[in-house]
Short mmCIF file of C-alpha atoms in Angstrom, two decimals:
data_model
loop_
_atom_site.label_atom_id
_atom_site.label_comp_id
_atom_site.label_asym_id
_atom_site.label_seq_id
_atom_site.Cartn_x
_atom_site.Cartn_y
_atom_site.Cartn_z
CA MET A 1 30.16 -62.01 1.34
CA ASP A 2 31.77 -58.90 2.80
CA ARG A 3 32.03 -57.21 -0.61
CA ARG A 4 28.33 -57.82 -1.28
CA LYS A 5 27.42 -56.27 2.11
CA THR A 6 29.50 -53.11 1.40
CA SER A 7 27.99 -52.89 -2.12
CA TRP A 8 24.46 -52.90 -0.69
CA PHE A 9 25.32 -50.31 1.94
CA SER A 10 26.84 -48.01 -0.72
CA THR A 11 23.70 -48.33 -2.88
CA ILE A 12 21.53 -47.39 0.06
CA HIS A 13 23.83 -44.55 0.79
CA THR A 14 23.60 -43.38 -2.84
CA LEU A 15 19.85 -43.70 -2.59
CA ALA A 16 19.84 -41.49 0.43
CA LEU A 17 22.11 -38.95 -1.21
CA VAL A 18 20.11 -38.98 -4.41
CA PHE A 19 16.94 -38.42 -2.36
CA LEU A 20 18.40 -35.45 -0.72
CA GLY A 21 19.77 -34.17 -3.92
CA SER A 22 16.53 -34.39 -5.79
CA ILE A 23 14.68 -32.19 -3.33
CA ILE A 24 15.15 -29.36 -5.66
CA CYS A 25 14.00 -26.08 -4.21
CA ARG A 26 11.73 -24.60 -6.72
CA GLY A 27 10.44 -21.13 -7.32
CA SER A 28 7.95 -19.82 -9.80
CA ALA A 29 8.11 -16.24 -11.13
CA LEU A 30 5.07 -15.29 -12.94
CA SER A 31 2.91 -12.33 -13.64
CA ILE A 32 -0.90 -12.47 -13.85
CA SER A 33 -3.57 -10.02 -14.53
CA LEU A 34 -5.55 -9.17 -11.38
CA ILE A 35 -9.09 -8.22 -11.88
CA GLU A 36 -10.59 -8.62 -8.49
CA ARG A 37 -9.23 -11.62 -6.71
CA GLU A 38 -6.69 -14.17 -7.82
CA CYS A 39 -5.43 -17.12 -5.82
CA VAL A 40 -2.46 -19.31 -6.42
CA SER A 41 -1.75 -22.42 -4.52
CA GLU A 42 1.39 -24.32 -3.94
CA ASN A 43 1.86 -27.74 -2.47
CA ILE A 44 4.50 -27.77 0.29
CA LEU A 45 5.98 -31.14 0.90
CA HIS A 46 7.66 -30.89 4.30
CA ASP A 47 6.76 -28.91 7.44
CA GLY A 48 9.49 -26.69 8.61
CA ASP A 49 10.12 -25.42 5.05
CA THR A 50 10.65 -21.66 4.71
CA VAL A 51 8.36 -20.13 2.20
CA SER A 52 9.58 -16.78 0.83
CA GLY A 53 8.66 -14.60 -2.00
CA ASN A 54 7.78 -11.21 -3.27
CA PHE A 55 5.35 -9.47 -5.52
CA VAL A 56 5.16 -6.16 -7.41
CA VAL A 57 2.21 -4.43 -8.81
CA MET A 58 2.89 -3.08 -12.33
CA ASP A 59 2.09 0.61 -12.75
CA HIS A 60 -0.56 1.49 -15.20
CA ASP A 61 -1.02 4.86 -16.88
CA ILE A 62 -2.58 7.26 -14.45
CA PHE A 63 -3.56 10.50 -15.98
CA TRP A 64 -5.75 12.17 -13.49
CA SER A 65 -5.94 10.62 -10.05
CA SER A 66 -3.28 9.90 -7.57
CA ASP A 67 -1.27 6.73 -7.17
CA HIS A 68 -3.05 3.40 -7.08
CA PRO A 69 -4.15 2.44 -3.51
CA GLY A 70 -2.33 -0.85 -3.62
CA ILE A 71 -3.48 -4.39 -3.38
CA GLU A 72 -4.06 -6.89 -0.50
CA PHE A 73 -1.99 -10.07 -0.12
CA THR A 74 -2.81 -13.06 2.14
CA ALA A 75 -1.11 -16.39 2.60
CA THR A 76 -3.21 -19.09 4.13
CA SER A 77 -2.10 -22.59 5.45
CA PRO A 78 -4.13 -25.74 4.52
CA ASP A 79 -5.96 -25.40 7.92
CA GLY A 80 -7.11 -21.96 7.07
CA VAL A 81 -4.67 -20.20 9.46
CA LEU A 82 -3.51 -16.81 8.09
CA MET A 83 0.13 -17.06 7.79
CA TYR A 84 0.97 -13.64 6.31
CA ALA A 85 -1.10 -10.59 5.41
CA LEU A 86 -0.22 -7.36 3.65
CA LYS A 87 -2.67 -4.52 2.95
CA ASP A 88 -2.54 -1.45 0.58
CA THR A 89 0.84 -2.22 -0.81
CA SER A 90 2.20 -1.86 -4.30
CA GLY A 91 4.88 -4.50 -3.80
CA ASP A 92 6.60 -6.26 -0.94
CA LYS A 93 8.58 -9.30 0.18
CA PHE A 94 7.22 -11.93 2.51
CA GLU A 95 8.63 -14.93 4.34
CA PHE A 96 7.25 -17.40 6.84
CA LYS A 97 8.00 -20.87 8.16
CA ALA A 98 5.41 -23.55 7.03
CA ARG A 99 4.21 -25.30 10.21
CA GLU A 100 2.65 -28.14 8.35
CA SER A 101 2.78 -29.65 4.85
CA GLY A 102 -0.07 -29.27 2.48
CA ILE A 103 -1.54 -26.87 -0.08
CA TYR A 104 -0.98 -23.26 0.86
CA ASN A 105 -3.02 -20.46 -0.79
CA PHE A 106 -1.54 -17.18 -1.76
CA CYS A 107 -4.38 -14.66 -2.65
CA PHE A 108 -4.22 -11.19 -4.09
CA LYS A 109 -7.20 -8.91 -3.89
CA ASN A 110 -7.64 -5.66 -5.92
CA PRO A 111 -9.79 -3.04 -4.15
CA SER A 112 -10.08 -0.71 -7.14
CA SER A 113 -11.96 -1.40 -10.37
CA THR A 114 -9.10 -1.13 -12.77
CA PRO A 115 -7.27 -4.50 -13.42
CA GLU A 116 -3.72 -4.67 -12.35
CA THR A 117 -0.77 -6.80 -13.40
CA VAL A 118 1.01 -8.42 -10.49
CA SER A 119 4.34 -10.10 -10.90
CA PHE A 120 5.07 -12.51 -8.09
CA TYR A 121 7.70 -15.02 -7.11
CA ILE A 122 7.25 -17.82 -4.48
CA HIS A 123 10.07 -20.00 -3.33
CA VAL A 124 9.85 -22.92 -0.98
CA GLY A 125 13.18 -23.87 0.55
CA HIS A 126 13.97 -27.08 2.21
CA ILE A 127 17.10 -28.01 4.28
CA PRO A 128 17.22 -31.74 5.02
CA ASN A 129 17.46 -32.61 8.65
CA GLU A 130 17.61 -35.83 10.77
CA SER A 131 13.86 -36.59 10.45
CA GLY A 132 12.72 -38.82 7.63
CA PHE A 133 15.75 -41.14 7.73
CA ALA A 134 15.75 -44.68 8.81
CA LYS A 135 18.08 -45.80 11.62
CA HIS A 136 20.93 -47.28 9.70
CA GLU A 137 21.12 -44.26 7.21
CA HIS A 138 22.91 -41.13 8.30
CA LEU A 139 22.68 -37.64 7.13
CA ASP A 140 25.78 -36.48 5.28
CA PRO A 141 26.72 -33.00 6.65
CA VAL A 142 28.06 -32.00 3.28
CA GLN A 143 24.67 -32.44 1.81
CA VAL A 144 23.23 -30.11 4.47
CA LYS A 145 25.84 -27.57 3.76
CA ILE A 146 25.14 -27.76 0.00
CA ALA A 147 21.43 -27.32 0.78
CA GLU A 148 22.09 -24.25 2.94
CA LEU A 149 24.30 -22.81 0.15
CA ARG A 150 21.53 -23.39 -2.33
CA GLU A 151 19.08 -21.65 -0.05
CA ALA A 152 21.37 -18.70 0.22
CA LEU A 153 21.64 -18.57 -3.61
CA GLU A 154 17.88 -18.90 -3.94
CA ALA A 155 17.50 -15.93 -1.56
CA ILE A 156 19.77 -13.90 -3.96
CA ILE A 157 17.75 -14.94 -6.88
CA SER A 158 14.47 -14.00 -5.10
CA GLU A 159 15.93 -10.57 -4.39
CA GLN A 160 17.12 -10.15 -7.98
CA ARG A 161 13.65 -10.97 -9.24
CA TYR A 162 12.13 -8.44 -6.89
CA LEU A 163 14.58 -5.75 -8.05
CA LYS A 164 13.88 -6.65 -11.66
CA ALA A 165 10.06 -6.35 -11.12
CA ARG A 166 10.45 -3.04 -9.28
CA GLU A 167 12.73 -1.73 -12.04
CA ALA A 168 10.18 -2.64 -14.66
CA ARG A 169 7.53 -0.76 -12.73
CA HIS A 170 9.75 2.32 -12.33
CA ARG A 171 10.55 2.25 -16.03
CA HIS A 172 6.89 2.09 -16.81
CA THR A 173 6.23 5.15 -14.50
CA ASN A 174 9.16 7.12 -16.13
CA GLU A 175 8.04 6.47 -19.65
CA SER A 176 4.51 7.46 -18.74
CA THR A 177 5.85 10.68 -17.16
CA ARG A 178 7.81 11.47 -20.24
CA ARG A 179 4.73 10.95 -22.52
CA ARG A 180 2.57 13.09 -20.20
CA VAL A 181 5.09 15.93 -20.11
CA VAL A 182 5.12 16.13 -23.93
CA PHE A 183 1.33 15.82 -24.11
CA TYR A 184 0.67 18.45 -21.45
CA THR A 185 3.03 21.08 -22.92
CA ILE A 186 1.89 20.65 -26.47
CA THR A 187 -1.72 21.01 -25.13
CA GLU A 188 -0.56 24.11 -23.25
CA TYR A 189 0.75 25.75 -26.46
CA VAL A 190 -2.30 24.93 -28.46
CA LEU A 191 -4.49 26.43 -25.70
CA PHE A 192 -2.41 29.63 -25.57
CA ALA A 193 -2.52 30.13 -29.29
CA SER A 194 -6.19 29.41 -29.50
CA THR A 195 -7.12 31.71 -26.61
CA SER A 196 -5.25 34.50 -28.21
CA ILE A 197 -6.78 33.95 -31.60
CA LEU A 198 -10.18 33.79 -30.02
CA GLN A 199 -9.64 37.05 -28.17
CA VAL A 200 -8.49 38.77 -31.34
CA ILE A 201 -11.49 37.57 -33.21
CA TYR A 202 -13.85 38.74 -30.48
CA ILE A 203 -12.31 42.20 -30.33
CA ARG A 204 -12.41 42.47 -34.08
CA ARG A 205 -16.07 41.66 -33.93
CA LEU A 206 -16.73 44.16 -31.28
CA PHE A 207 -15.33 46.96 -33.59
CA SER A 208 -16.88 45.66 -36.78
CA LYS A 209 -19.30 47.82 -38.60
CA SER A 210 -22.30 45.45 -38.33
CA TYR A 211 -21.92 45.35 -34.59
CA VAL A 212 -21.61 49.07 -34.23
CA TYR A 213 -24.74 49.56 -36.23
CA HIS A 214 -26.68 47.05 -34.14
CA ARG A 215 -25.67 48.49 -30.81
CA VAL A 216 -28.07 51.43 -30.94
CA MET R 1 32.79 -51.54 -13.03
CA ASP R 2 29.77 -53.47 -11.91
CA ARG R 3 29.26 -51.42 -8.80
CA SER R 4 29.52 -48.03 -10.57
CA ASN R 5 27.09 -49.28 -13.23
CA LEU R 6 24.67 -50.35 -10.50
CA GLN R 7 25.04 -46.97 -8.77
CA ALA R 8 24.44 -45.13 -12.07
CA LEU R 9 21.31 -47.23 -12.72
CA LEU R 10 20.08 -46.57 -9.22
CA LEU R 11 20.76 -42.92 -9.64
CA LEU R 12 18.82 -42.78 -12.79
CA LEU R 13 15.96 -44.87 -11.30
CA VAL R 14 15.65 -42.70 -8.23
CA LEU R 15 15.85 -39.44 -10.14
CA GLY R 16 13.09 -40.76 -12.45
CA LEU R 17 11.03 -41.89 -9.45
CA PHE R 18 11.40 -38.70 -7.47
CA SER R 19 11.06 -36.06 -10.22
CA PRO R 20 7.24 -36.27 -10.22
CA LEU R 21 7.36 -35.24 -6.54
CA ILE R 22 8.50 -31.72 -7.64
CA GLU R 23 5.27 -29.83 -7.18
CA SER R 24 4.16 -26.74 -8.96
CA LEU R 25 1.79 -23.87 -9.00
CA ARG R 26 -1.99 -24.38 -9.01
CA PHE R 27 -4.66 -22.01 -9.93
CA GLU R 28 -8.40 -22.17 -10.48
CA LEU R 29 -10.08 -21.77 -13.79
CA GLN R 30 -13.82 -21.28 -14.23
CA SER R 31 -15.54 -22.63 -17.35
CA GLY R 32 -15.81 -19.97 -20.03
CA HIS R 33 -13.07 -17.83 -18.50
CA THR R 34 -9.51 -17.30 -19.63
CA LYS R 35 -6.50 -17.04 -17.41
CA CYS R 36 -3.14 -15.90 -18.73
CA ILE R 37 0.14 -16.22 -17.02
CA SER R 38 3.19 -14.40 -18.41
CA GLU R 39 6.86 -14.77 -17.72
CA ASP R 40 9.81 -12.64 -18.79
CA ILE R 41 12.30 -14.97 -20.60
CA LYS R 42 15.77 -13.95 -21.76
CA SER R 43 16.81 -14.84 -25.26
CA ASN R 44 18.49 -18.26 -25.92
CA SER R 45 17.34 -19.78 -22.69
CA MET R 46 15.60 -23.04 -22.48
CA THR R 47 12.07 -23.16 -21.10
CA VAL R 48 9.95 -26.03 -20.06
CA GLY R 49 6.27 -26.03 -19.10
CA LYS R 50 3.98 -28.87 -17.92
CA TYR R 51 0.32 -28.43 -17.26
CA SER R 52 -2.45 -30.82 -16.06
CA VAL R 53 -5.96 -30.59 -14.80
CA VAL R 54 -6.24 -31.77 -11.21
CA ASN R 55 -8.60 -34.66 -10.75
CA PRO R 56 -11.22 -33.58 -8.02
CA ASN R 57 -12.13 -37.20 -7.30
CA GLU R 58 -9.23 -39.46 -6.82
CA GLY R 59 -9.61 -42.83 -8.37
CA PHE R 60 -12.49 -41.81 -10.74
CA PRO R 61 -11.68 -40.81 -14.29
CA LEU R 62 -11.60 -37.12 -15.10
CA PRO R 63 -15.03 -35.91 -16.29
CA ASP R 64 -15.31 -34.81 -19.88
CA SER R 65 -15.98 -31.17 -19.09
CA HIS R 66 -12.62 -30.82 -17.43
CA LYS R 67 -10.59 -29.96 -20.53
CA VAL R 68 -8.56 -26.82 -21.22
CA THR R 69 -7.21 -25.12 -24.36
CA VAL R 70 -3.77 -23.82 -24.01
CA ARG R 71 -1.78 -21.33 -26.10
CA VAL R 72 1.72 -20.09 -25.49
CA THR R 73 2.70 -17.00 -27.40
CA SER R 74 5.60 -14.62 -27.33
CA SER R 75 5.31 -10.83 -26.96
CA PHE R 76 5.66 -10.40 -30.70
CA GLY R 77 2.73 -12.71 -31.26
CA ASN R 78 4.40 -15.90 -32.50
CA ASN R 79 2.69 -19.04 -31.42
CA TYR R 80 4.98 -21.51 -29.65
CA HIS R 81 2.42 -24.11 -28.36
CA TYR R 82 -1.17 -24.82 -28.98
CA ALA R 83 -3.23 -27.56 -27.51
CA ASP R 84 -7.01 -27.85 -27.89
CA GLN R 85 -9.22 -29.58 -25.22
CA VAL R 86 -6.63 -31.54 -23.39
CA THR R 87 -6.33 -32.54 -19.80
CA THR R 88 -2.56 -32.62 -19.64
CA GLY R 89 0.36 -31.60 -21.75
CA GLN R 90 3.77 -30.07 -21.87
CA PHE R 91 5.89 -27.73 -24.07
CA ALA R 92 9.51 -26.96 -24.30
CA PHE R 93 11.34 -24.56 -26.52
CA VAL R 94 14.32 -22.30 -26.72
CA ALA R 95 13.26 -18.70 -26.43
CA VAL R 96 14.76 -16.99 -29.43
CA GLU R 97 13.03 -13.59 -28.75
CA ALA R 98 13.56 -12.05 -25.36
CA GLY R 99 10.44 -10.63 -23.64
CA ASP R 100 7.22 -11.61 -22.07
CA TYR R 101 5.89 -15.00 -22.96
CA MET R 102 2.23 -15.67 -22.20
CA ALA R 103 0.59 -18.98 -21.50
CA CYS R 104 -3.18 -18.68 -21.78
CA PHE R 105 -5.60 -21.26 -20.47
CA TRP R 106 -9.20 -21.31 -21.64
CA ALA R 107 -11.90 -23.49 -20.19
CA PRO R 108 -14.90 -24.26 -22.51
CA ASP R 109 -18.36 -23.12 -21.46
CA HIS R 110 -20.35 -25.52 -19.40
CA ASN R 111 -23.92 -25.18 -18.12
CA PRO R 112 -23.48 -25.54 -14.37
CA GLN R 113 -20.38 -23.42 -14.09
CA ILE R 114 -17.46 -25.63 -12.95
CA THR R 115 -14.25 -24.55 -11.46
CA MET R 116 -11.33 -26.71 -12.19
CA THR R 117 -7.85 -26.51 -10.74
CA VAL R 118 -4.99 -26.51 -13.12
CA ASP R 119 -1.51 -27.52 -12.14
CA PHE R 120 1.11 -25.58 -14.00
CA ASP R 121 4.86 -25.80 -13.84
CA TRP R 122 6.88 -23.34 -15.87
CA ARG R 123 10.61 -23.31 -15.54
CA THR R 124 13.17 -21.31 -17.43
CA GLY R 125 16.92 -21.16 -17.45
CA VAL R 126 18.81 -23.24 -14.87
CA ALA R 127 15.72 -24.89 -13.45
CA ALA R 128 14.65 -26.14 -16.81
CA LYS R 129 17.82 -28.02 -17.52
CA ASP R 130 17.48 -31.81 -17.71
CA TRP R 131 19.85 -32.74 -14.91
CA SER R 132 19.24 -36.41 -15.14
CA ASN R 133 20.54 -36.38 -18.72
CA VAL R 134 23.68 -34.46 -17.54
CA ALA R 135 24.24 -37.16 -14.89
CA LYS R 136 23.81 -39.95 -17.37
CA LYS R 137 26.18 -38.52 -19.97
CA GLY R 138 28.99 -37.61 -17.72
CA HIS R 139 28.82 -40.49 -15.33
CA VAL R 140 28.97 -37.95 -12.41
CA ASP R 141 28.31 -38.76 -8.90
CA VAL R 142 25.64 -36.94 -6.84
CA MET R 143 27.90 -34.43 -5.15
CA GLU R 144 29.41 -33.29 -8.38
CA LEU R 145 26.08 -32.89 -9.89
CA GLU R 146 24.84 -30.71 -7.01
CA LEU R 147 27.92 -28.59 -7.23
CA LYS R 148 27.39 -28.34 -11.00
CA LYS R 149 23.89 -27.11 -10.42
CA LEU R 150 25.12 -24.51 -7.98
CA TYR R 151 27.82 -23.34 -10.37
CA GLU R 152 25.13 -22.84 -13.12
CA THR R 153 22.93 -21.00 -10.64
CA VAL R 154 25.76 -18.58 -9.75
CA THR R 155 26.55 -17.99 -13.40
CA SER R 156 22.83 -17.10 -14.08
CA ILE R 157 22.84 -14.76 -11.06
CA HIS R 158 25.84 -13.05 -12.44
CA GLU R 159 24.17 -12.56 -15.86
CA GLU R 160 21.10 -11.30 -14.25
CA MET R 161 23.18 -8.68 -12.42
CA TYR R 162 24.62 -7.50 -15.78
CA TYR R 163 21.11 -7.20 -17.14
CA LEU R 164 19.94 -5.20 -14.15
CA ARG R 165 22.90 -2.83 -14.36
CA SER R 166 22.26 -2.23 -18.10
CA ARG R 167 18.52 -1.58 -17.35
CA GLU R 168 19.49 0.95 -14.63
CA GLU R 169 21.75 2.71 -17.07
CA GLU R 170 19.01 2.88 -19.62
CA MET R 171 16.65 4.32 -16.91
CA GLN R 172 19.21 6.96 -15.96
CA GLU R 173 19.53 8.02 -19.60
CA LEU R 174 15.80 8.11 -19.85
CA ASN R 175 15.49 10.22 -16.74
CA SER R 176 18.04 12.70 -17.93
CA ALA R 177 16.52 12.89 -21.32
CA THR R 178 13.18 13.63 -19.66
CA ASN R 179 14.80 16.28 -17.58
CA ASN R 180 16.30 17.90 -20.58
CA LYS R 181 13.07 17.65 -22.54
CA MET R 182 11.16 19.34 -19.67
CA PHE R 183 13.69 22.17 -19.56
CA TRP R 184 13.48 22.92 -23.36
CA LEU R 185 9.73 22.46 -23.44
CA SER R 186 9.16 25.02 -20.57
CA LEU R 187 11.60 27.42 -22.15
CA LEU R 188 9.68 27.04 -25.39
CA SER R 189 6.45 27.48 -23.59
CA LEU R 190 7.68 30.81 -22.19
CA LEU R 191 8.84 31.95 -25.57
CA ILE R 192 5.47 30.97 -27.20
CA CYS R 193 3.58 32.77 -24.47
CA LEU R 194 5.62 36.02 -24.95
CA SER R 195 5.46 35.87 -28.69
CA VAL R 196 1.71 35.14 -28.80
CA ALA R 197 1.15 38.02 -26.43
CA GLY R 198 3.38 40.26 -28.58
CA LEU R 199 1.61 39.28 -31.81
CA HIS R 200 -1.80 39.88 -30.13
CA LEU R 201 -0.79 43.41 -29.09
CA TRP R 202 0.79 44.23 -32.50
CA HIS R 203 -2.27 42.93 -34.42
CA LEU R 204 -4.71 44.87 -32.23
CA LYS R 205 -2.56 48.04 -32.57
CA THR R 206 -2.51 47.89 -36.40
CA PHE R 207 -6.22 47.00 -36.39
CA PHE R 208 -7.13 50.07 -34.36
CA GLU R 209 -4.76 52.26 -36.38
CA LYS R 210 -6.43 51.00 -39.52
CA LYS R 211 -9.81 51.80 -38.09
CA LYS R 212 -8.43 55.23 -37.30
CA LEU R 213 -9.35 54.85 -33.63
CA ILE R 214 -5.80 55.52 -32.38
#
């Protein structure tokens, strides 16, 4: 009888541990093409979760005008409360604590007419706490520590993705600069040579016999 | 023996039960429009994607117009997954080519324009690994599984660091090459300017001497 009781307790304990273990903190790193307004939603399961992420706008070839004005980013809770807002930025990180569970909307708005590519990463982190457990179950502190460790690692992963996206943007800018340097200097040579040739032709024409005869 | 078997069974059951709770990204798709999502995937890494059209009315069957066409292509143009007019589906493959993989969703035209919500979950690398399988094969307990996951995460972070470092080195080389190129091109521009001016003057001088004006 005693053995059966301990066996049931241990299975419930395993159940509790597995439930904790399967709350896998997920993140999604994607890039979308932003034409005017794009919204992405994520379902957050528990209130008190920390929602963190970052986004970077990929540079596009700018030949004439100054740098792109930036995009607008808003994060809205299921109630419609604005949780986070960023304006006129070409890339930033964000973090907030979700006060309630539900579907949160993350929207990007592009003020200019050219479509942009936005690379973003959203991560929802959950650390289990005492709530959500029945009375006879107890929270294993090791599981909490593991969850905290995982959250710290996910923070590193988030930062890495941000750095990777920014590096891609800088690389794009640098390659565009190199192409433009070559293009502008070759154009400069061609313009020099053609101006000089045109000047020579004009002066020769000024002194040509037909012109001299027609001047009088 | 009996107890450990029961534990393993329960572990599997609960993992199986709780995995659908792992939520994913949702976006809206209007009929007749295309939305593409791209992700940068390293070579030889596993990637798993699941997509489904969200039912706007719970309990009623999904209307016929709510179907999507999905295509997953690599940056070289190779097709990895194609599904026509489906409401749900999934794809999994090992990315042989490194680069940007694009998953495009296309909603067919419908007369009153409808907007449907598509639920899309795309995981690569560590998150894509089937942990329930690993648990089943190795008869590991929960703690060890968690720690295994953390170890794999740390390894992937380390590899990502190497990648970032090599990219930074490439960028430094690119910048110094651009610097070098700018120097030589401006020097060449100065030489061309002087030589064109010199030729110009020489030509005009001989021209006027020929015309016996000088």
